[in-house]
mmCIF file of C-alpha atoms in Angstrom:
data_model
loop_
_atom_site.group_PDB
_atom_site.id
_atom_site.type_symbol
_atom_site.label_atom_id
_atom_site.label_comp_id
_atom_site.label_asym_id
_atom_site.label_seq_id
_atom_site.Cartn_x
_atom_site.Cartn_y
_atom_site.Cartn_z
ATOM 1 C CA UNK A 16 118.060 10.636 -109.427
ATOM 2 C CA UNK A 17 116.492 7.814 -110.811
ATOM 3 C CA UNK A 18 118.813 5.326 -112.841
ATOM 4 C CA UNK A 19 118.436 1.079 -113.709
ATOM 5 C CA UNK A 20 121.312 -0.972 -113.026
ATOM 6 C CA UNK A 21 121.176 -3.228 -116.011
ATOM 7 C CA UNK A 22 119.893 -1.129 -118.741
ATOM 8 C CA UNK A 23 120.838 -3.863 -121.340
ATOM 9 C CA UNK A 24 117.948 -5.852 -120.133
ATOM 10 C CA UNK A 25 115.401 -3.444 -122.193
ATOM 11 C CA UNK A 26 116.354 -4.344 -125.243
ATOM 12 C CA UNK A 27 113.843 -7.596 -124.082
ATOM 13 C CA UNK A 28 111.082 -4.943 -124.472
ATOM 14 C CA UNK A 29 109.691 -5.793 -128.373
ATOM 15 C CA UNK A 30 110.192 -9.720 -127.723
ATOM 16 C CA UNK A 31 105.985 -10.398 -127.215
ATOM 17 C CA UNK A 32 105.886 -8.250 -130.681
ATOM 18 C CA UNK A 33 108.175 -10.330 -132.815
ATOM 19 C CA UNK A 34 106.868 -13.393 -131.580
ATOM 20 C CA UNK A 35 103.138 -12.024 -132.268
ATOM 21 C CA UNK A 36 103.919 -10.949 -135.331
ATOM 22 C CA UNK A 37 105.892 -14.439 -136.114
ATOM 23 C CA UNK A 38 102.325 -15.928 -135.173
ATOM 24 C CA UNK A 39 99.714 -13.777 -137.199
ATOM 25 C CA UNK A 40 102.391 -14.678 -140.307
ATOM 26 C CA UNK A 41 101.569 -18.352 -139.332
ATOM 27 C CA UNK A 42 97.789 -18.325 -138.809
ATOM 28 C CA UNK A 43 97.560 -16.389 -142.237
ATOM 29 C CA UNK A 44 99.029 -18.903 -144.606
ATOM 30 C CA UNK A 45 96.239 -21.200 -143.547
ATOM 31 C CA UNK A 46 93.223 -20.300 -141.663
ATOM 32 C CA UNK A 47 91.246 -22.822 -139.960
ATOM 33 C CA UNK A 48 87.455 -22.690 -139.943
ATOM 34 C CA UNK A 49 86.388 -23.779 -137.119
ATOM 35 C CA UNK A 50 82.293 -25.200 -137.362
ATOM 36 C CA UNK A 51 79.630 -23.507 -134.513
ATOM 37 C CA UNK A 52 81.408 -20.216 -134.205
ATOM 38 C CA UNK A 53 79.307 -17.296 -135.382
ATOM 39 C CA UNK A 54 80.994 -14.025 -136.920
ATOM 40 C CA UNK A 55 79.649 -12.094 -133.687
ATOM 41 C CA UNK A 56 81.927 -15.137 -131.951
ATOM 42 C CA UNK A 57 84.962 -14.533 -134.096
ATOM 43 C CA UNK A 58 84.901 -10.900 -133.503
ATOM 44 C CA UNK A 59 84.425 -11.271 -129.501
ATOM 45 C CA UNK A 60 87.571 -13.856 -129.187
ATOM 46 C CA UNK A 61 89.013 -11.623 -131.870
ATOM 47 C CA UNK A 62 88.487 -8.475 -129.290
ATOM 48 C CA UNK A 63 89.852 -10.503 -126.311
ATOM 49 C CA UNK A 64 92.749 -11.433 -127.873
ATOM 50 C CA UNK A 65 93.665 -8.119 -128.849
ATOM 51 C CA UNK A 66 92.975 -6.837 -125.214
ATOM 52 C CA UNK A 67 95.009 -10.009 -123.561
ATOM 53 C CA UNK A 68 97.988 -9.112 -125.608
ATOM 54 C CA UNK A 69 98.041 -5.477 -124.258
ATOM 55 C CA UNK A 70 97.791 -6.640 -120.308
ATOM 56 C CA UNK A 71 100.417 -9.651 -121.238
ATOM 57 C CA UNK A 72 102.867 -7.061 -123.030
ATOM 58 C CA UNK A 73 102.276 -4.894 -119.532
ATOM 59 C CA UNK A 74 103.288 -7.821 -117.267
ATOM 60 C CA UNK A 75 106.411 -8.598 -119.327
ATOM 61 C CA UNK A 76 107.253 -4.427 -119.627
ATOM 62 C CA UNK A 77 107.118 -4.774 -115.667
ATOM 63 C CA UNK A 78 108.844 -8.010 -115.144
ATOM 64 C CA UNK A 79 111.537 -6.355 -117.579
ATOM 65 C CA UNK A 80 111.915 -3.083 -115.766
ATOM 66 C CA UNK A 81 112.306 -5.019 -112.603
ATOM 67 C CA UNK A 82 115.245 -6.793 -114.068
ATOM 68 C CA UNK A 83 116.730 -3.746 -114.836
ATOM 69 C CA UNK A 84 117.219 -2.701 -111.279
ATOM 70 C CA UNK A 85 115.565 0.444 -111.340
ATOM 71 C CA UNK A 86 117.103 2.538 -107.686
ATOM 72 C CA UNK A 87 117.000 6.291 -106.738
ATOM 73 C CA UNK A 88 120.574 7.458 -106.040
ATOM 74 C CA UNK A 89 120.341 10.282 -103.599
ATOM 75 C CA UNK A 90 122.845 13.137 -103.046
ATOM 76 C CA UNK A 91 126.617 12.448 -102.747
ATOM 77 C CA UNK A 92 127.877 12.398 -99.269
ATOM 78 C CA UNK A 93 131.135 13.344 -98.149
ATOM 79 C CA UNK A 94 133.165 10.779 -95.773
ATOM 80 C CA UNK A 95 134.910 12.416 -92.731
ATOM 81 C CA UNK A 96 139.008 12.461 -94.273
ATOM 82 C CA UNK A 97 140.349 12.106 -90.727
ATOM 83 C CA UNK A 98 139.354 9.396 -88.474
ATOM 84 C CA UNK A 99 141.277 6.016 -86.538
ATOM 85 C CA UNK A 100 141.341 2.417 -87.240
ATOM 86 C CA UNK A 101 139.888 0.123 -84.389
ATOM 87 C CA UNK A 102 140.200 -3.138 -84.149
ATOM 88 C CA UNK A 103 137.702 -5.036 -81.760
ATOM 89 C CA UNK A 104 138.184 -8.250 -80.678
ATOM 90 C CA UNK A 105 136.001 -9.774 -78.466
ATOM 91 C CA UNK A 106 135.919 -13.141 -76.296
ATOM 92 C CA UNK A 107 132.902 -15.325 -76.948
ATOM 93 C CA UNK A 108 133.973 -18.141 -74.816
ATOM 94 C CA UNK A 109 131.981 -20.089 -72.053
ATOM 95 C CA UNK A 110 132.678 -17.594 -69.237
ATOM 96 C CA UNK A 111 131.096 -14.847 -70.501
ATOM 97 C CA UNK A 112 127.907 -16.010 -69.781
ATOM 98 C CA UNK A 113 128.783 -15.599 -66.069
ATOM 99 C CA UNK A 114 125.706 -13.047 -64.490
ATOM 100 C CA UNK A 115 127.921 -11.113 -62.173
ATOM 101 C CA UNK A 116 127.331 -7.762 -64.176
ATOM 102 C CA UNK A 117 124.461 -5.173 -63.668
ATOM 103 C CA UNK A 118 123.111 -2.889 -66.486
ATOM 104 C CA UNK A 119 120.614 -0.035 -65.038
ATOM 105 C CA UNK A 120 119.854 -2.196 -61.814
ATOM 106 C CA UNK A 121 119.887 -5.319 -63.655
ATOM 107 C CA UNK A 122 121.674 -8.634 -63.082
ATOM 108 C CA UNK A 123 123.383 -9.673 -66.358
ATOM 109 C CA UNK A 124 126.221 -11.893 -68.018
ATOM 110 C CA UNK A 125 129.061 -10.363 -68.942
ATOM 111 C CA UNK A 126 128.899 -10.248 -72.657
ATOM 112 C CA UNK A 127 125.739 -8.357 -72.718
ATOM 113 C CA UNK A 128 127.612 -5.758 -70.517
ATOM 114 C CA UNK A 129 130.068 -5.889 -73.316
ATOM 115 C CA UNK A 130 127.486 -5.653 -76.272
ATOM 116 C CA UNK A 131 125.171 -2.447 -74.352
ATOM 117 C CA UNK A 132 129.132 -0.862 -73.824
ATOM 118 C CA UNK A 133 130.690 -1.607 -77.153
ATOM 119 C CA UNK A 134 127.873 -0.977 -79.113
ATOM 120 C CA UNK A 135 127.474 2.878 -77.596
ATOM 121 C CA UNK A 136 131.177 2.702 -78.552
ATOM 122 C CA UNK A 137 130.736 2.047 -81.955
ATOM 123 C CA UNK A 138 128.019 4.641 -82.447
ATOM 124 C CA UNK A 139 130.200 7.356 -81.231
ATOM 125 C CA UNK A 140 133.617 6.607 -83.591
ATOM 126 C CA UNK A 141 131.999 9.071 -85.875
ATOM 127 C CA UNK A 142 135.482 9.043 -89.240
ATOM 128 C CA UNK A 143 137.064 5.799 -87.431
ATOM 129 C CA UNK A 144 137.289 2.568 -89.411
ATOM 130 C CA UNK A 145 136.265 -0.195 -86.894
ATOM 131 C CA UNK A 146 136.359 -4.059 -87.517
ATOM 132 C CA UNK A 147 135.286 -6.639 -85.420
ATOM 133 C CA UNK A 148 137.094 -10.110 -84.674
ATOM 134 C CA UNK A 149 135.658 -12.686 -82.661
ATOM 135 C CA UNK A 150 137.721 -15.694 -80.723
ATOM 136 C CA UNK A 151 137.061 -18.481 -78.595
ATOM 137 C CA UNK A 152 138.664 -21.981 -79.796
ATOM 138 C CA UNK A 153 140.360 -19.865 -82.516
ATOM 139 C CA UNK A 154 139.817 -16.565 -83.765
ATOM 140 C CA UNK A 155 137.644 -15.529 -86.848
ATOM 141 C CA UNK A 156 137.885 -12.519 -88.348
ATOM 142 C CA UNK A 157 133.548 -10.635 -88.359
ATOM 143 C CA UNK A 158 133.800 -7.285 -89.970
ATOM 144 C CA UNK A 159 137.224 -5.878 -91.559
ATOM 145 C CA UNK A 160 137.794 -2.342 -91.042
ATOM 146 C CA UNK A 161 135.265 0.020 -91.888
ATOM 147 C CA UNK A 162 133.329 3.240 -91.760
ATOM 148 C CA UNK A 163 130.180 1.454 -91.825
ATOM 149 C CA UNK A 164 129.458 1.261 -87.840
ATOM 150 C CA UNK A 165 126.067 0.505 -87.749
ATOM 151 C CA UNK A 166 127.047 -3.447 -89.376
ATOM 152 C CA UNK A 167 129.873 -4.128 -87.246
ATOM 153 C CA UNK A 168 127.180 -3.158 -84.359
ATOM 154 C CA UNK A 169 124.615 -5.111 -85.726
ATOM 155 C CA UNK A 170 127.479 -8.354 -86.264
ATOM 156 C CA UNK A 171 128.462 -7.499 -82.362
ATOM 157 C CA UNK A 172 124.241 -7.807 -81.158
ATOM 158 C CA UNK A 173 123.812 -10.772 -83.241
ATOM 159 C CA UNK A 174 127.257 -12.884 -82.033
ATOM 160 C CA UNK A 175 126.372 -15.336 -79.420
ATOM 161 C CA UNK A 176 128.546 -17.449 -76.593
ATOM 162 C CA UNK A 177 129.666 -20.552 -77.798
ATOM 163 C CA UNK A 178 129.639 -19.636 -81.445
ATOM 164 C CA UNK A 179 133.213 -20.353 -82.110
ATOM 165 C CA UNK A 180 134.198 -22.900 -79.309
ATOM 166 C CA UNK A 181 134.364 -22.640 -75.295
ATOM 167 C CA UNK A 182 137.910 -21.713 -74.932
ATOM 168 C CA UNK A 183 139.807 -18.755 -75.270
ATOM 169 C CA UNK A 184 142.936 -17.988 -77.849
ATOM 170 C CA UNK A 185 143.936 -14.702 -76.895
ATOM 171 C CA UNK A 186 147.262 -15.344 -78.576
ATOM 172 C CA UNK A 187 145.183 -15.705 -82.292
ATOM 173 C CA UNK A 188 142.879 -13.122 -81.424
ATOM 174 C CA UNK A 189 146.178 -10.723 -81.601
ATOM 175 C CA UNK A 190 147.847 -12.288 -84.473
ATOM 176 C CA UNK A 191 144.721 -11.756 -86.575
ATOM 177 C CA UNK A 192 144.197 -8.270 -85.700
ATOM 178 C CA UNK A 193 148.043 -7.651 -87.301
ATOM 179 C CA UNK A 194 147.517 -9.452 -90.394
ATOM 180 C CA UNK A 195 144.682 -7.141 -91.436
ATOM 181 C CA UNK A 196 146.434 -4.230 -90.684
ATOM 182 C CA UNK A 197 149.121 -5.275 -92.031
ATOM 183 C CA UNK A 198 146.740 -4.091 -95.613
ATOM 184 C CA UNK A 199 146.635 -0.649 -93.803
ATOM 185 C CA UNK A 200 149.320 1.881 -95.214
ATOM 186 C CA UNK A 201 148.386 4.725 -92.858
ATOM 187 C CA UNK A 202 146.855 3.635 -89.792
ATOM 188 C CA UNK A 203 146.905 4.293 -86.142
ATOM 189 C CA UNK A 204 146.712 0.236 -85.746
ATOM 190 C CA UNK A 205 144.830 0.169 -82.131
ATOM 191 C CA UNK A 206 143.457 -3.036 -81.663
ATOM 192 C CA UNK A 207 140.975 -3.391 -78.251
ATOM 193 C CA UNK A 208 140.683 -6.650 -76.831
ATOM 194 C CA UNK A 209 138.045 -7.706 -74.115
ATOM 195 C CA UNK A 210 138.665 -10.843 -72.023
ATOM 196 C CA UNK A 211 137.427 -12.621 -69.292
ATOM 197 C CA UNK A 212 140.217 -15.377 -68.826
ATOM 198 C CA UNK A 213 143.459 -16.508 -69.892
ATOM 199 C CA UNK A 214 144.998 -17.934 -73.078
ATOM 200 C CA UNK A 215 144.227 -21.529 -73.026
ATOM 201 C CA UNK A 216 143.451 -22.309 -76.799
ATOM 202 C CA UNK A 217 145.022 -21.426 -80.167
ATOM 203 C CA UNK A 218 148.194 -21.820 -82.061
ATOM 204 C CA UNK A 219 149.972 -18.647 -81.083
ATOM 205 C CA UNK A 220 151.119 -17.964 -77.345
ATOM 206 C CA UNK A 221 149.846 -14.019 -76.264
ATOM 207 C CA UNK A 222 153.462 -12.736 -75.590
ATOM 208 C CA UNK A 223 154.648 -14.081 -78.500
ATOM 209 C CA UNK A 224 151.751 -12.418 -80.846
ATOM 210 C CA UNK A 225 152.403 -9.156 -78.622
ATOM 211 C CA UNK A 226 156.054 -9.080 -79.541
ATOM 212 C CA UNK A 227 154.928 -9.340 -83.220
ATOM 213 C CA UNK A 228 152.472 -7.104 -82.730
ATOM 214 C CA UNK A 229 154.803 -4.630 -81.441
ATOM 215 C CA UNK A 230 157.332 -4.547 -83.826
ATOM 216 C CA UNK A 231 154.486 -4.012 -86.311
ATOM 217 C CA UNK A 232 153.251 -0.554 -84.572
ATOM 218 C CA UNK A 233 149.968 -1.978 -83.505
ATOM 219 C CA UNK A 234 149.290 -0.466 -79.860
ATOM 220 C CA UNK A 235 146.847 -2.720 -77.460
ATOM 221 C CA UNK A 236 144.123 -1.855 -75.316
ATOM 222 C CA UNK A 237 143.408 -4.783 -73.023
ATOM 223 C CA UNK A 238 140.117 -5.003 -70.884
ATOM 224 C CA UNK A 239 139.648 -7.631 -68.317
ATOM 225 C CA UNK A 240 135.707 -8.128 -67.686
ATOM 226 C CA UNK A 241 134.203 -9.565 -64.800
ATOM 227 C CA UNK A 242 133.395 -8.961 -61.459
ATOM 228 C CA UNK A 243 135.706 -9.158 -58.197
ATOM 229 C CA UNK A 244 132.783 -10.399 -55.556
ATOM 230 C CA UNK A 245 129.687 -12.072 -56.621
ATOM 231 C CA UNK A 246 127.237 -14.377 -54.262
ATOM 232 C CA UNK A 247 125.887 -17.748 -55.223
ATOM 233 C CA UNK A 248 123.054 -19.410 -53.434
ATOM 234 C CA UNK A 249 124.456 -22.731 -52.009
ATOM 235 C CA UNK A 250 122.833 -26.111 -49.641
ATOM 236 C CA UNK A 251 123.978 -23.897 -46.873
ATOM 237 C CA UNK A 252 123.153 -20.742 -47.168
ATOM 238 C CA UNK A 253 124.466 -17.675 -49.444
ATOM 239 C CA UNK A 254 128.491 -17.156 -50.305
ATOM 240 C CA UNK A 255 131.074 -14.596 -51.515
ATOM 241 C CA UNK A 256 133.053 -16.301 -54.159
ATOM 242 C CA UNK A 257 135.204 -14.219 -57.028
ATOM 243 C CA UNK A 258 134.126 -15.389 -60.604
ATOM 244 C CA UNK A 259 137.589 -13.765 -61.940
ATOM 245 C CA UNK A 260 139.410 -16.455 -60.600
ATOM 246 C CA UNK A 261 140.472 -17.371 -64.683
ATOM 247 C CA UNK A 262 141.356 -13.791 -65.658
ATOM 248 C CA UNK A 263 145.069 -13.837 -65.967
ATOM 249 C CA UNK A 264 145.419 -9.591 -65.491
ATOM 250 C CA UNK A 265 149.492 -10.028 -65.237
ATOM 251 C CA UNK A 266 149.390 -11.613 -69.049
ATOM 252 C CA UNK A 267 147.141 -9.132 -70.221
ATOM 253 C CA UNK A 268 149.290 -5.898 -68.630
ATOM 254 C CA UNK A 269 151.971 -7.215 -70.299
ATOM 255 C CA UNK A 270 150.435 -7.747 -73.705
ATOM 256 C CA UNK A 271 149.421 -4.051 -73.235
ATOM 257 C CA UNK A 272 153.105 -2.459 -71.815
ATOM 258 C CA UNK A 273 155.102 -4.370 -74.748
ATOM 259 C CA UNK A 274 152.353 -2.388 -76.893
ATOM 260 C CA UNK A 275 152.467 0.721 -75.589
ATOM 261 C CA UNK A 276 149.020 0.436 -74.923
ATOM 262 C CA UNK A 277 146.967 0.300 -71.693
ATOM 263 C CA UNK A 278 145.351 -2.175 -69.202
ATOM 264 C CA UNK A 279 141.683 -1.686 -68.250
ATOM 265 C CA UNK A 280 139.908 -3.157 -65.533
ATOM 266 C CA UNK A 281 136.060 -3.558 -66.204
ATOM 267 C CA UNK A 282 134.315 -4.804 -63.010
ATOM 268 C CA UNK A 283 131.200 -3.067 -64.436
ATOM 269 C CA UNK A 284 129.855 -0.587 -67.201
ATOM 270 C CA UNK A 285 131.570 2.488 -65.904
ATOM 271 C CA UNK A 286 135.014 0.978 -65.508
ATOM 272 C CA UNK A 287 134.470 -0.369 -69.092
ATOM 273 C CA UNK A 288 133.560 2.837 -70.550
ATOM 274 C CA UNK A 289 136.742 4.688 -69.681
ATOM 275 C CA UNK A 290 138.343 3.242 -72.631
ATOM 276 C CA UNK A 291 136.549 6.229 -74.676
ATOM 277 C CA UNK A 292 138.365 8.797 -73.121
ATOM 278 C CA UNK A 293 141.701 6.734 -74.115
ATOM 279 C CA UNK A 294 140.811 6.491 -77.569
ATOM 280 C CA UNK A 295 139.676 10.005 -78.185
ATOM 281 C CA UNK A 296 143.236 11.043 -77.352
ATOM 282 C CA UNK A 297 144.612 9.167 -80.574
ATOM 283 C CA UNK A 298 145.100 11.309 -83.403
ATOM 284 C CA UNK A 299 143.262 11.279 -86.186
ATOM 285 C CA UNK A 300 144.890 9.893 -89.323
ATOM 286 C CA UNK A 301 144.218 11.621 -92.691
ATOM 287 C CA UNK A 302 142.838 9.714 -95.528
ATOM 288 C CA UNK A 303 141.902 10.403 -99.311
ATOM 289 C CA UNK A 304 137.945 12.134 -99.371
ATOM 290 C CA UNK A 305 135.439 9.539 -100.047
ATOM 291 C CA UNK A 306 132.071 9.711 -101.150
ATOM 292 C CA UNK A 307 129.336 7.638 -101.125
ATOM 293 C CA UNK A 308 126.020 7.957 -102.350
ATOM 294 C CA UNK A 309 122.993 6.478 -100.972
ATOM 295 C CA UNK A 310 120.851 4.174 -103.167
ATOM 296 C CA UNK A 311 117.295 2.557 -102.308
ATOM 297 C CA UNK A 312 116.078 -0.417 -104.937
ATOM 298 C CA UNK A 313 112.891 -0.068 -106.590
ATOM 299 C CA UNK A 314 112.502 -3.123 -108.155
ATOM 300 C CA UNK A 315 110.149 -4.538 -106.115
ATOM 301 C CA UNK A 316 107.338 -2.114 -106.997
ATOM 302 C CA UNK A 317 107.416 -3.286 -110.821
ATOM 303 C CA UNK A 318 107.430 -6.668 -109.504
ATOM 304 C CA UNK A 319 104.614 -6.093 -107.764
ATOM 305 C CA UNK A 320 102.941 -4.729 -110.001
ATOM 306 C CA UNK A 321 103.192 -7.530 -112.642
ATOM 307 C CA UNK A 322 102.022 -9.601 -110.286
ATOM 308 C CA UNK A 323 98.740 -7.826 -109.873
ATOM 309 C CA UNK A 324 98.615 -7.627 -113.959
ATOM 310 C CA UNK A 325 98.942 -11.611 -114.243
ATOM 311 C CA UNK A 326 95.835 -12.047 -111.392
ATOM 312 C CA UNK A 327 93.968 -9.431 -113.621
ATOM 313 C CA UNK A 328 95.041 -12.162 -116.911
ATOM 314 C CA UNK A 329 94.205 -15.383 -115.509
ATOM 315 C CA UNK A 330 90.469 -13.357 -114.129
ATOM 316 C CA UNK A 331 90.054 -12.261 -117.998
ATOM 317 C CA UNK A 332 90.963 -16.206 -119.543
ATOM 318 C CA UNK A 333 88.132 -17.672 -116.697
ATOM 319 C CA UNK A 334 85.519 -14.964 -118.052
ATOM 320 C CA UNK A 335 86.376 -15.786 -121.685
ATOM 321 C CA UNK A 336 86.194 -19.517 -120.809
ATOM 322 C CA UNK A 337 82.655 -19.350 -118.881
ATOM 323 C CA UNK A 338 81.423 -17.185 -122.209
ATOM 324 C CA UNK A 339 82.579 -20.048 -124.331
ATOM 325 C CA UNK A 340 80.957 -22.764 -122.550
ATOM 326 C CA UNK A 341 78.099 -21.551 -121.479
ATOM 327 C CA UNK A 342 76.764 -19.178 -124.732
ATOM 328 C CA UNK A 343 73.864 -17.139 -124.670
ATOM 329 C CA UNK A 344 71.282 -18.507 -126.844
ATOM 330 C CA UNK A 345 69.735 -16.270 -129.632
ATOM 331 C CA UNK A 346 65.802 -15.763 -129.781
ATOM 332 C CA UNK A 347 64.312 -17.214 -132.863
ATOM 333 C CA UNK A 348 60.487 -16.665 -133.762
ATOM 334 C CA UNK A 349 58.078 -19.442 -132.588
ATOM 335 C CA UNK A 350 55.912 -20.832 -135.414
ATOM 336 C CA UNK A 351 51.865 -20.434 -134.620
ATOM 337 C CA UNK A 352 50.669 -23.544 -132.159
ATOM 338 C CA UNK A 353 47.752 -24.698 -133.919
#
């Protein structure tokens, strides 16, 4: 269905007519003669004035209609009535960037393990509400909870290490995650956080925030990322050190047991993935239907449009103008040569 957003804005329709009209009242009380201009002059300017009003009234109809808004609502859509509310929150601190994951054969760090994971994740909570936090130096709050996955996927792809600091506050991270649900009357409250070291920045200590978070009925999924074993090049020769060294796992099982939740390990995609299965087993909450309906805007195409009709304007003035200035001269009978 086509509809306009603002359709107060054409009432601005008639405005070139009143102000034409305004001027022909003008230009009547007291016309001006002007000296070299022919009759078959007058009536030519005459005629492209009456033609250069028509294309000017078409620009403004067009610049009009694109301030109205014009969009094409499509069909309503039903929203799944059943679904979870996830909470994401995910580590963005120096660490990550450690290379000691691999994604179909290929060496990478281990927040790109964590967007190819998470994002397949997102895709496939289908009726879930999901909202995204991310926390390094302190904890900031990306995408509240929503059914719109394919935005908290696209905030996820477009975060970046270092954004928020170089640290981790795992005890914010937490803290945060219960204040928004907190807005949630009926919620299953699961928040999922994905680590790759300890608490070591923030306001709020991790056991303290779990307690909290506990008596508030939010239930924690904890996932430790990084590897166990990784080998580093060195002056001599090759070495087996364990990047994981930082990740405190007895803090994090602990956040997860005063939960009721559940401690993952992720030393690589697979591990990482078994979270699904854990999930799936919530049960579904039941919400009020929703509906949405999808809308596409339009007004770009009368936009464009009036800018093709002021090109074809200013090419009409420059033909006038070169007529004017450079008349044809009319052929007048020679006298005899005697």
């Amino acid at each position: 269905m086509l509809t306009v957003v603002w359709p107060l804005a054409l009432i601005l329709l008639p405005l070139p007519f009143i102000f034409w009209r305004h001027q022909t009242v003008q230009a009547e009380g007291g016309r001006l003669q002007l000296p070299g201009i022919s009759q078959t002059g007058k009536a030519n300017i005459t005629s492209h004035s009456r033609q250069s009003r028509k294309r000017y009234w078409l620009m403004w109809s067009l610049l009009v209609l694109a301030i109205a808004r014009p969009q094409w609502l499509g069909d309503p859509i039903e929203l799944p009535s059943q679904g979870r509310d996830l909470m994401l929150a995910v580590d963005l601190s120096g660490s990550m960037q450690i290379e000691d994951m691999v994604i179909n054969g290929k060496v990478v760090d281990r927040f790109t393990l964590i967007q190819h994971v998470v994002s397949e994740f997102i895709e496939r909570r289908k009726g879930d509400r999901i909202g995204l936090i991310l926390f390094a130096d302190h904890a900031y709050l990306q995408a509240p909870l929503t059914q719109d996955r394919r935005s908290v996927a696209q905030f996820l792809k477009e975060a970046q290490i270092g954004l928020v600091g170089k640290q981790t506050a795992i005890g914010e991270s937490i803290a945060l995650a219960v204040k928004r649900f907190d807005k949630m009357d009926e919620s299953n409250r699961v928040l999922i956080l994905l680590t790759d070291g300890s608490n070591n920045a923030g306001n709020i200590d991790p056991e303290q925030a779990a307690q909290i978070a506990a008596n508030r009925k939010v239930t924690i999924y904890t996932v430790g990322v990084g590897a166990d074993v990784m080998e580093r090049r060195t002056l001599f020769g090759r070495e087996r050190v364990n990047p994981s060294m930082d990740l405190d796992e007895n803090q994090l099982k602990h956040i997860a047991d005063v939960t009721h939740g559940r401690y993952f390990r992720a030393r690589n995609s697979q591990e990482l993935e078994q979270i699904y299965q854990e999930v799936d087993k919530l049960e579904p909450v039941s919400r009020d239907q929703l509906s949405y309906r999808p809308q596409a805007e339009l007004f770009y195409w009368p936009l464009a449009l009036a800018l093709l009709t002021s090109i074809w304007i200013a090419l009409g003035q420059l033909s006038l103008f070169s007529r004017t200035k450079n008349p044809i001269p009319s052929a007048t009978p020679r006298g005899d040569v005697r």
